[in-house]
CSV table of C-alpha atoms and ligand atoms in Angstrom, one decimal:
chain,number,residue,atom,x,y,z
A,17,MET,CA,75.0,240.2,318.9
A,18,ILE,CA,71.8,240.3,321.0
A,19,ARG,CA,72.0,241.0,324.8
A,20,MET,CA,69.6,239.3,327.1
A,21,GLU,CA,69.3,241.8,329.9
A,22,LEU,CA,68.5,239.9,333.2
A,23,GLY,CA,70.7,241.9,335.8
A,24,LYS,CA,73.5,240.0,337.1
A,25,ASN,CA,72.4,237.1,334.9
A,26,SER,CA,72.7,239.0,331.6
A,27,TYR,CA,74.6,237.4,328.8
A,28,ASN,CA,75.4,237.8,325.0
A,29,ILE,CA,73.7,235.7,322.4
A,30,GLU,CA,76.3,235.7,319.5
A,31,LEU,CA,74.6,235.0,316.2
A,32,GLU,CA,76.8,234.8,313.1
A,33,ARG,CA,77.7,232.4,310.5
A,34,GLY,CA,81.2,231.0,311.1
A,35,ASN,CA,81.1,231.4,314.8
A,36,LEU,CA,82.1,227.9,315.5
A,37,ASN,CA,85.5,229.0,314.1
A,38,ARG,CA,86.2,231.9,316.7
A,39,VAL,CA,84.7,230.2,319.7
A,40,SER,CA,87.7,231.1,321.7
A,41,GLU,CA,87.4,234.9,320.8
A,42,LEU,CA,83.8,234.9,321.9
A,43,LEU,CA,84.0,232.6,324.8
A,44,ASN,CA,86.5,232.2,327.9
A,45,LEU,CA,87.8,228.7,326.9
A,46,ASP,CA,91.2,229.3,328.8
A,47,ARG,CA,90.4,226.7,331.4
A,48,LYS,CA,89.1,223.2,331.8
A,49,VAL,CA,86.2,222.6,329.5
A,50,MET,CA,83.7,219.7,329.7
A,51,ILE,CA,82.1,219.5,326.3
A,52,ILE,CA,78.6,217.8,326.1
A,53,THR,CA,77.4,216.5,322.6
A,54,ASP,CA,75.7,213.7,321.4
A,55,GLU,CA,76.1,210.9,318.9
A,56,GLY,CA,74.0,212.3,316.3
A,57,VAL,CA,75.7,215.6,316.3
A,58,PRO,CA,78.8,215.7,313.7
A,59,ILE,CA,81.6,215.3,316.1
A,60,GLN,CA,83.7,218.0,314.3
A,61,TYR,CA,81.7,220.8,316.2
A,62,ALA,CA,82.8,219.3,319.5
A,63,GLU,CA,86.3,218.9,318.1
A,64,LYS,CA,86.4,222.5,316.7
A,65,ILE,CA,85.5,223.7,320.4
A,66,ALA,CA,87.9,221.3,321.9
A,67,LYS,CA,90.9,222.5,319.8
A,68,GLN,CA,90.3,226.2,320.8
A,69,SER,CA,90.1,225.3,324.4
A,70,LYS,CA,93.0,225.0,327.0
A,71,GLU,CA,92.1,221.5,328.3
A,72,ALA,CA,89.0,220.0,326.9
A,73,TYR,CA,87.2,216.7,327.6
A,74,ILE,CA,84.6,215.6,325.2
A,75,LYS,CA,81.5,213.7,326.6
A,76,VAL,CA,79.3,212.0,324.0
A,77,VAL,CA,76.1,210.8,325.2
A,78,PRO,CA,73.6,208.7,323.4
A,79,GLN,CA,71.1,210.5,320.9
A,80,GLY,CA,67.8,211.1,322.1
A,81,GLU,CA,65.3,212.1,325.1
A,82,GLY,CA,66.9,209.1,327.1
A,83,SER,CA,70.1,211.3,327.6
A,84,LYS,CA,68.2,213.8,329.8
A,85,SER,CA,68.5,211.6,332.9
A,86,LEU,CA,70.0,211.7,336.3
A,87,GLN,CA,72.2,208.8,335.5
A,88,THR,CA,73.5,210.7,332.6
A,89,ALA,CA,74.1,213.7,334.7
A,90,GLU,CA,75.7,211.7,337.5
A,91,GLU,CA,78.2,210.2,334.7
A,92,ILE,CA,79.2,213.7,333.6
A,93,LEU,CA,79.6,215.1,337.2
A,94,THR,CA,81.6,212.1,337.9
A,95,ASP,CA,84.0,212.7,335.1
A,96,MET,CA,84.2,216.4,336.2
A,97,LEU,CA,85.3,215.4,339.8
A,98,LYS,CA,87.6,212.8,338.1
A,99,TYR,CA,89.3,215.5,335.9
A,100,GLN,CA,89.4,217.8,339.1
A,101,PHE,CA,87.1,220.5,337.5
A,102,SER,CA,87.1,223.4,339.9
A,103,ARG,CA,84.3,226.3,340.4
A,104,LYS,CA,86.4,228.4,337.7
A,105,ASP,CA,86.1,225.8,335.0
A,106,CYS,CA,83.1,225.4,332.5
A,107,VAL,CA,80.6,223.4,330.6
A,108,VAL,CA,79.8,223.8,326.9
A,109,ALA,CA,76.8,222.0,325.5
A,110,VAL,CA,76.9,221.4,321.6
A,111,GLY,CA,73.9,220.0,319.9
A,112,GLY,CA,70.1,220.2,320.2
A,113,GLY,CA,67.8,221.1,323.1
A,114,VAL,CA,68.6,217.4,324.6
A,115,VAL,CA,72.3,218.3,325.3
A,116,GLY,CA,71.4,221.9,326.2
A,117,ASP,CA,69.0,220.9,328.9
A,118,LEU,CA,71.5,218.4,330.3
A,119,GLY,CA,74.4,220.6,330.0
A,120,GLY,CA,72.8,223.6,331.8
A,121,PHE,CA,71.4,221.0,334.4
A,122,VAL,CA,75.1,219.6,335.1
A,123,ALA,CA,76.6,223.1,335.2
A,124,SER,CA,73.9,224.3,337.8
A,125,LEU,CA,74.8,221.5,339.9
A,126,TYR,CA,78.8,221.0,339.9
A,127,MET,CA,80.1,222.9,343.0
A,128,ARG,CA,76.7,224.9,343.4
A,129,GLY,CA,77.3,226.1,339.8
A,130,VAL,CA,80.0,226.6,337.1
A,131,ASP,CA,79.8,228.8,334.0
A,132,PHE,CA,77.8,227.1,331.1
A,133,TYR,CA,77.9,228.0,327.6
A,134,ASN,CA,75.4,226.8,325.0
A,135,ILE,CA,76.2,226.1,321.4
A,136,PRO,CA,72.9,225.1,319.8
A,137,THR,CA,73.0,223.1,316.5
A,138,THR,CA,69.3,222.3,315.9
A,139,LEU,CA,67.1,225.2,314.8
A,140,LEU,CA,64.7,224.3,317.5
A,141,ALA,CA,67.6,224.9,320.0
A,142,GLN,CA,68.8,227.9,318.1
A,143,VAL,CA,65.4,229.8,318.1
A,144,ASP,CA,64.0,228.6,321.5
A,145,SER,CA,65.5,226.0,324.0
A,146,SER,CA,69.1,227.4,324.3
A,147,ILE,CA,68.0,230.8,325.7
A,148,GLY,CA,66.0,231.5,328.7
A,149,GLY,CA,67.9,229.4,331.3
A,150,LYS,CA,65.2,226.4,331.6
A,151,THR,CA,67.6,223.3,332.3
A,152,ALA,CA,66.0,219.9,333.1
A,153,VAL,CA,66.2,216.1,333.0
A,154,ASN,CA,63.4,213.7,333.1
A,155,LEU,CA,62.4,211.2,335.9
A,156,ALA,CA,60.1,208.3,335.9
A,157,GLY,CA,58.8,209.1,332.4
A,158,ILE,CA,57.8,212.6,333.2
A,159,LYS,CA,59.6,215.3,331.1
A,160,ASN,CA,61.6,218.0,332.4
A,161,ILE,CA,60.3,217.3,336.0
A,162,ILE,CA,63.8,217.7,337.6
A,163,GLY,CA,65.8,221.0,336.9
A,164,ALA,CA,66.7,224.6,337.7
A,165,PHE,CA,66.6,227.9,336.2
A,166,TYR,CA,70.2,228.7,335.3
A,167,GLN,CA,71.0,231.3,332.7
A,168,PRO,CA,74.1,230.4,330.5
A,169,LYS,CA,77.1,232.7,330.5
A,170,ALA,CA,76.8,233.2,326.7
A,171,VAL,CA,75.0,231.5,323.7
A,172,LEU,CA,76.7,231.1,320.5
A,173,ILE,CA,74.8,230.3,317.3
A,174,ASP,CA,76.3,229.4,314.0
A,175,PRO,CA,73.7,229.0,311.5
A,176,ASP,CA,76.1,227.1,309.3
A,177,THR,CA,75.8,224.1,311.7
A,178,LEU,CA,72.1,223.6,310.3
A,179,ASP,CA,73.8,222.5,307.0
A,180,THR,CA,74.0,218.8,308.6
A,181,LEU,CA,70.7,219.0,310.1
A,182,PRO,CA,68.1,216.7,308.4
A,183,GLU,CA,65.1,218.5,306.6
A,184,ARG,CA,62.5,217.1,309.1
A,185,GLN,CA,64.5,218.3,312.0
A,186,LEU,CA,64.8,221.7,310.5
A,187,VAL,CA,61.1,222.0,309.8
A,188,ASN,CA,60.6,220.8,313.4
A,189,GLY,CA,62.2,223.8,314.7
A,190,LEU,CA,60.7,226.2,312.4
A,191,PHE,CA,57.3,225.6,314.2
A,192,GLU,CA,58.7,227.0,317.3
A,193,ALA,CA,59.6,230.2,315.4
A,194,ILE,CA,56.1,230.1,313.8
A,195,LYS,CA,54.6,230.0,317.3
A,196,MET,CA,56.6,233.1,318.4
A,197,GLY,CA,55.5,234.9,315.2
A,198,ALA,CA,51.8,233.9,315.8
A,199,THR,CA,51.7,235.1,319.4
A,200,ASN,CA,54.2,238.1,319.2
A,201,ASP,CA,55.4,239.1,315.9
A,202,LYS,CA,53.5,239.5,312.6
A,203,GLU,CA,56.6,240.4,310.5
A,204,LEU,CA,58.3,237.0,311.6
A,205,PHE,CA,55.0,235.0,310.8
A,206,ASP,CA,54.8,236.6,307.4
A,207,LEU,CA,58.2,235.4,306.6
A,208,PHE,CA,56.7,232.0,306.1
A,209,LEU,CA,54.0,232.9,303.9
A,210,ASN,CA,55.9,232.5,300.9
A,211,ASP,CA,58.3,229.6,299.8
A,212,GLU,CA,61.4,231.6,300.3
A,213,TRP,CA,61.8,230.9,304.2
A,214,LYS,CA,65.0,228.9,303.3
A,215,ASP,CA,66.7,232.0,302.2
A,216,ASN,CA,65.5,233.9,305.3
A,217,LEU,CA,66.8,231.3,307.9
A,218,ASP,CA,69.2,233.8,309.6
A,219,LEU,CA,66.4,236.5,309.8
A,220,ILE,CA,64.0,233.9,311.1
A,221,ILE,CA,66.5,233.0,313.8
A,222,GLU,CA,67.1,236.5,314.8
A,223,LYS,CA,63.4,237.6,315.0
A,224,ALA,CA,62.5,234.6,317.0
A,225,LEU,CA,65.2,235.2,319.4
A,226,LEU,CA,64.0,238.8,319.9
A,227,VAL,CA,60.6,237.6,320.7
A,228,LYS,CA,61.9,235.1,323.2
A,229,LYS,CA,64.4,237.7,324.6
A,230,TYR,CA,61.5,240.1,325.1
A,231,VAL,CA,59.3,237.7,327.0
A,232,VAL,CA,62.1,236.0,329.0
A,233,GLU,CA,63.5,239.4,330.3
A,234,GLN,CA,60.0,240.4,331.5
A,235,ASP,CA,59.3,237.0,333.1
A,236,GLU,CA,62.4,235.0,333.5
A,237,LYS,CA,60.8,232.3,335.9
A,238,GLU,CA,57.5,231.9,334.0
A,239,SER,CA,55.0,233.6,336.3
A,240,HIS,CA,52.9,234.9,333.6
A,241,LEU,CA,53.9,236.3,330.4
A,242,ARG,CA,56.4,233.5,329.6
A,243,LYS,CA,53.5,231.3,329.4
A,244,ILE,CA,52.9,232.8,325.9
A,245,LEU,CA,55.6,230.6,324.5
A,246,ASN,CA,53.2,227.6,325.4
A,247,PHE,CA,51.1,228.4,322.4
A,248,GLY,CA,50.1,225.0,320.8
A,249,HIS,CA,51.9,223.0,323.7
A,250,THR,CA,49.0,222.2,325.9
A,251,ILE,CA,47.2,220.2,323.1
A,252,GLY,CA,50.3,219.4,321.2
A,253,HIS,CA,51.9,217.8,324.2
A,254,GLY,CA,48.6,215.5,324.5
A,255,PHE,CA,49.5,214.4,320.9
A,256,GLU,CA,53.1,214.1,321.4
A,257,SER,CA,52.6,211.8,324.1
A,258,ALA,CA,49.8,209.8,322.3
A,259,ALA,CA,52.3,209.7,319.3
A,260,HIS,CA,54.8,207.3,321.1
A,261,GLY,CA,57.6,208.8,319.0
A,262,ARG,CA,55.8,208.8,315.7
A,263,TYR,CA,56.1,212.4,315.4
A,264,LEU,CA,58.5,215.0,316.7
A,265,HIS,CA,57.5,217.7,319.3
A,266,GLY,CA,57.4,220.6,316.9
A,267,GLU,CA,55.1,218.5,314.7
A,268,CYS,CA,52.7,218.0,317.3
A,269,VAL,CA,52.9,221.8,318.3
A,270,ALA,CA,52.0,222.5,314.6
A,271,LEU,CA,48.8,220.5,315.2
A,272,GLY,CA,48.2,221.9,318.7
A,273,MET,CA,48.4,225.6,317.5
A,274,LEU,CA,45.5,224.9,315.0
A,275,TYR,CA,43.1,224.0,317.9
A,276,MET,CA,44.0,227.3,319.8
A,277,SER,CA,43.5,229.6,316.9
A,278,SER,CA,40.7,231.7,315.2
A,279,GLU,CA,39.4,230.3,311.8
A,280,GLU,CA,41.3,233.1,310.3
A,281,VAL,CA,44.6,232.2,311.9
A,282,GLN,CA,43.9,228.7,311.1
A,283,GLU,CA,43.9,229.2,307.5
A,284,GLN,CA,47.3,231.2,307.5
A,285,LEU,CA,48.7,228.2,309.4
A,286,CYS,CA,47.7,225.8,307.1
A,287,GLU,CA,48.9,227.8,304.4
A,288,ILE,CA,52.5,228.0,306.0
A,289,TYR,CA,52.5,224.1,306.5
A,290,GLU,CA,51.8,223.6,302.8
A,291,ASN,CA,54.7,226.3,302.2
A,292,LEU,CA,56.8,224.0,304.3
A,293,GLY,CA,55.9,220.8,302.5
A,294,PHE,CA,54.7,219.6,306.0
A,295,GLU,CA,51.7,217.1,306.1
A,296,LEU,CA,49.8,217.4,309.6
A,297,PRO,CA,49.9,214.3,311.7
A,298,GLU,CA,46.9,212.4,311.1
A,299,PHE,CA,44.2,213.2,313.6
A,300,TYR,CA,42.6,209.9,313.2
A,301,SER,CA,45.8,208.1,313.9
A,302,PHE,CA,45.7,209.1,317.6
A,303,ASN,CA,43.7,207.6,320.4
A,304,LEU,CA,41.6,210.3,321.5
A,305,GLU,CA,41.2,209.1,325.0
A,306,GLU,CA,44.9,208.8,325.2
A,307,VAL,CA,45.6,212.4,324.0
A,308,LYS,CA,42.9,213.5,326.6
A,309,GLU,CA,44.5,211.7,329.4
A,310,ALA,CA,48.0,213.2,328.7
A,311,ILE,CA,46.7,216.5,328.8
A,312,LEU,CA,44.8,215.9,332.0
A,313,HIS,CA,48.1,214.5,333.5
A,314,ASP,CA,50.3,217.4,332.5
A,315,LYS,CA,47.8,219.8,334.2
A,316,LYS,CA,47.1,217.7,337.3
A,317,ALA,CA,49.4,219.6,339.4
A,318,SER,CA,47.6,223.0,338.8
A,319,ASN,CA,43.8,222.7,339.3
A,320,SER,CA,40.4,222.3,337.2
A,321,ASN,CA,41.5,225.7,335.4
A,322,CYS,CA,44.3,225.6,332.8
A,323,SER,CA,46.3,228.4,331.3
A,324,VAL,CA,46.0,228.3,327.6
A,325,VAL,CA,47.2,230.5,324.8
A,326,TYR,CA,44.7,231.6,322.3
A,327,VAL,CA,45.6,233.5,319.1
A,328,SER,CA,42.5,235.2,317.4
A,329,GLU,CA,44.9,237.6,315.3
A,330,ILE,CA,48.4,237.1,314.2
A,331,GLY,CA,50.9,238.8,316.4
A,332,LYS,CA,48.5,239.0,319.3
A,333,GLY,CA,48.3,235.9,321.5
A,334,SER,CA,46.6,235.9,324.9
A,335,ILE,CA,47.2,234.0,327.9
A,336,GLU,CA,43.7,232.9,329.3
A,337,GLU,CA,42.5,230.6,332.1
A,338,TRP,CA,40.0,228.2,330.6
A,339,PRO,CA,38.3,225.4,332.6
A,340,MET,CA,39.9,222.0,331.8
A,341,GLU,CA,36.3,220.8,329.9
A,342,ALA,CA,36.9,223.6,327.6
A,343,VAL,CA,40.3,222.9,326.6
A,344,LEU,CA,39.2,219.2,326.3
A,345,GLU,CA,36.1,220.4,324.1
A,346,ARG,CA,38.4,221.9,321.5
A,347,LEU,CA,39.7,218.6,320.6
A,348,GLU,CA,36.1,217.8,319.3
A,349,PHE,CA,36.3,220.5,316.7
B,17,NAD,P1,67.6,216.9,320.0
B,17,NAD,O1,68.4,217.6,320.9
B,17,NAD,O2,67.2,215.5,320.4
B,17,NAD,O3,68.2,217.0,318.5
B,17,NAD,C1,67.5,216.4,317.4
B,17,NAD,C2,68.6,215.5,316.7
B,17,NAD,O4,69.4,216.2,315.9
B,17,NAD,C3,69.4,214.6,317.7
B,17,NAD,O5,69.4,213.4,317.1
B,17,NAD,C4,70.8,215.1,317.4
B,17,NAD,O6,71.7,214.3,317.5
B,17,NAD,C5,70.7,216.0,315.9
B,17,NAD,N1,71.5,217.0,315.6
B,17,NAD,C6,71.7,218.0,316.4
B,17,NAD,N2,72.3,218.9,315.8
B,17,NAD,C7,72.7,218.5,314.6
B,17,NAD,C8,73.3,218.9,313.5
B,17,NAD,N3,73.9,220.1,313.3
B,17,NAD,N4,73.5,218.3,312.3
B,17,NAD,C9,72.8,217.0,312.4
B,17,NAD,N5,72.3,216.4,313.4
B,17,NAD,C10,72.1,217.1,314.5
B,17,NAD,O7,66.3,217.6,319.8
B,17,NAD,P2,65.8,219.4,319.7
B,17,NAD,O8,64.7,219.3,319.0
B,17,NAD,O9,66.9,220.1,319.3
B,17,NAD,O10,65.3,219.7,321.3
B,17,NAD,C11,64.3,218.8,322.1
B,17,NAD,C12,64.7,219.0,323.5
B,17,NAD,O11,64.7,220.4,323.7
B,17,NAD,C13,63.5,218.4,324.3
B,17,NAD,O12,64.2,217.6,325.6
B,17,NAD,C14,62.8,219.5,324.9
B,17,NAD,O13,62.3,219.2,326.3
B,17,NAD,C15,63.9,220.5,324.9
B,17,NAD,N6,63.4,221.9,325.2
B,17,NAD,C16,63.8,222.7,326.1
B,17,NAD,C17,63.4,224.1,326.2
B,17,NAD,C18,64.1,224.9,327.2
B,17,NAD,O14,63.4,226.2,327.3
B,17,NAD,N7,65.2,224.5,328.0
B,17,NAD,C19,62.4,224.4,325.1
B,17,NAD,C20,62.0,223.7,324.1
B,17,NAD,C21,62.6,222.4,323.9
B,18,ZN,ZN1,58.2,223.5,322.2
């Protein structure tokens, strides 16, 4: 168990294989429970939780980013009202970052906030999105633009759920762990420098969580240090947006990290990508103007400077302010 220390918002992160079979011992499910999952998540996970709850309702939303919408949130809130949920009842998200972000968002709103439990079942959600309290939905095509910082009451991770996750999704999540290793933890990074990473999944999850815990505890609302978790994301988002769904988020971050690293770090990243059997998105398959436009669009709200994370040495990422032109110039490398 890892304890996230955030004063009155502190919570436990339960990490152990088989946790799904003892949810009722670890979480308070002796009440009404709104379980949110999506069509791609094996339904037995939600059912296991329902069986251990006093009065459970399972809401299955469509797979994918489209479910992070005000409309889906409204549907769930309407159901909670219909089933007469009170302030003392709770919401449980079972799935990847999509249902986690949506579930946390809904929980933050119902009666000004009910308890939220996150049970992440993708690697990306287990190492990154399920902890830290960022909840959000998308609006008018802009990702995560509506949301709140709302910490879960507990996070329950059962690495056994990764058995059903397609390999591409697994590797997609690993890039977030590699990101945390590159910026904050050389030991974590080094776990990827051989082809035994699959045997080390539990350790990878734990170490990535410890990095995220360290960062979030010091900067819950992302005023500075938490920006370190954006390594690879500024340029990565540009590629992601220009990829129009051809590549996953983590895959674009993998590419993005290369642009913000020293040559020595780039070499190690490439070695890792090879160990993962991962082929980088083909740079030439992107419309560069579109990538640049997306980066500019992302940063429009701030100013002509841009906070970026640069890694010159593994484990030592730094947050720097660069003029926007300097960021775009990196793309010419
Ligand atoms: P996702 O939630 O869409 O899950 C990926 C796919 O895996 C889905 O199709 C899902 O149905 C399927 N799936 C989930 N668990 C499975 C399992 N155990 N077995 C088989 N299939 C399974 O995507 P994701 O990569 O987990 O999360 C991406 C989302 O997370 C984005 O919306 C992103 O904005 C958000 N995010 C949030 C934060 C945060 O701090 N809140 C951080 C990073 C990303
Ligand atoms: Zn990310």
